[in-house]
């Protein structure tokens, strides 16, 4: 499943990745690199998908 996400670098040099499964259900990850932030985001999304289910438009 592909989930659209946003990634950005803050003023302190920390990368943040954000994704939203549906209104009110989303997750974020952070890390020292873009890849680390995405890996953290994937870990945060896994239990949300199991609990809330994947939106039909993402399947």
Short mmCIF file of C-alpha atoms in Angstrom, two decimals:
data_model
loop_
_atom_site.label_atom_id
_atom_site.label_comp_id
_atom_site.label_asym_id
_atom_site.label_seq_id
_atom_site.Cartn_x
_atom_site.Cartn_y
_atom_site.Cartn_z
CA UNK A 1 0.00 0.00 0.00
CA UNK A 2 1.32 3.42 -0.92
CA UNK A 3 0.50 6.23 1.48
CA UNK A 4 1.14 9.83 0.42
CA UNK A 5 3.45 11.64 2.82
CA UNK A 6 5.16 14.96 3.35
CA UNK A 7 8.74 15.30 4.49
CA UNK A 8 10.49 18.44 5.70
CA UNK A 9 13.61 19.61 7.47
CA UNK A 10 13.13 21.82 10.51
CA UNK A 11 15.35 24.68 11.65
CA UNK A 12 17.23 22.36 14.05
CA UNK A 13 18.25 19.92 11.30
CA UNK A 14 15.69 17.24 12.17
CA UNK A 15 13.73 15.59 9.36
CA UNK A 16 9.98 15.04 9.85
CA UNK A 17 7.71 12.85 7.74
CA UNK A 18 3.90 13.07 7.96
CA UNK A 19 1.16 10.88 6.50
CA UNK A 20 -2.62 10.85 6.87
CA UNK A 21 -4.73 7.74 6.37
CA UNK A 22 -8.03 9.62 6.72
CA UNK A 23 -9.23 12.72 8.56
CA UNK A 24 -8.20 12.43 12.17
CA UNK A 25 -5.97 9.37 11.59
CA UNK A 26 -2.34 10.02 10.75
CA UNK A 27 1.20 9.50 11.90
CA UNK A 28 4.58 11.16 11.86
CA UNK A 29 8.19 10.08 12.01
CA UNK A 30 11.43 11.89 12.65
CA UNK A 31 15.11 11.29 12.16
CA UNK A 32 18.53 12.69 11.36
CA UNK A 33 18.09 11.90 7.66
CA UNK A 34 15.11 11.73 5.31
CA UNK A 35 15.43 7.93 5.19
CA UNK A 36 15.44 7.70 8.99
CA UNK A 37 12.31 9.87 9.20
CA UNK A 38 10.53 7.68 6.63
CA UNK A 39 11.53 4.50 8.46
CA UNK A 40 10.15 5.96 11.69
CA UNK A 41 6.96 6.95 9.87
CA UNK A 42 6.52 3.41 8.50
CA UNK A 43 6.83 2.01 12.03
CA UNK A 44 4.19 4.45 13.27
CA UNK A 45 1.80 3.70 10.39
CA UNK A 46 1.82 -0.10 10.70
CA UNK A 47 -0.30 -0.33 13.89
CA UNK A 48 -2.64 2.43 12.63
CA UNK A 49 -3.38 0.48 9.46
CA UNK A 50 -4.04 -2.65 11.51
CA UNK A 51 -6.32 -0.78 13.93
CA UNK A 52 -8.13 1.67 11.64
CA UNK A 53 -7.77 -0.17 8.34
CA UNK A 54 -6.45 1.23 5.12
CA UNK A 55 -8.60 3.78 3.29
CA UNK A 56 -10.12 2.30 0.13
CA UNK A 57 -8.59 5.03 -2.02
CA UNK A 58 -5.09 3.87 -0.99
CA UNK A 59 -5.63 0.23 -1.90
#
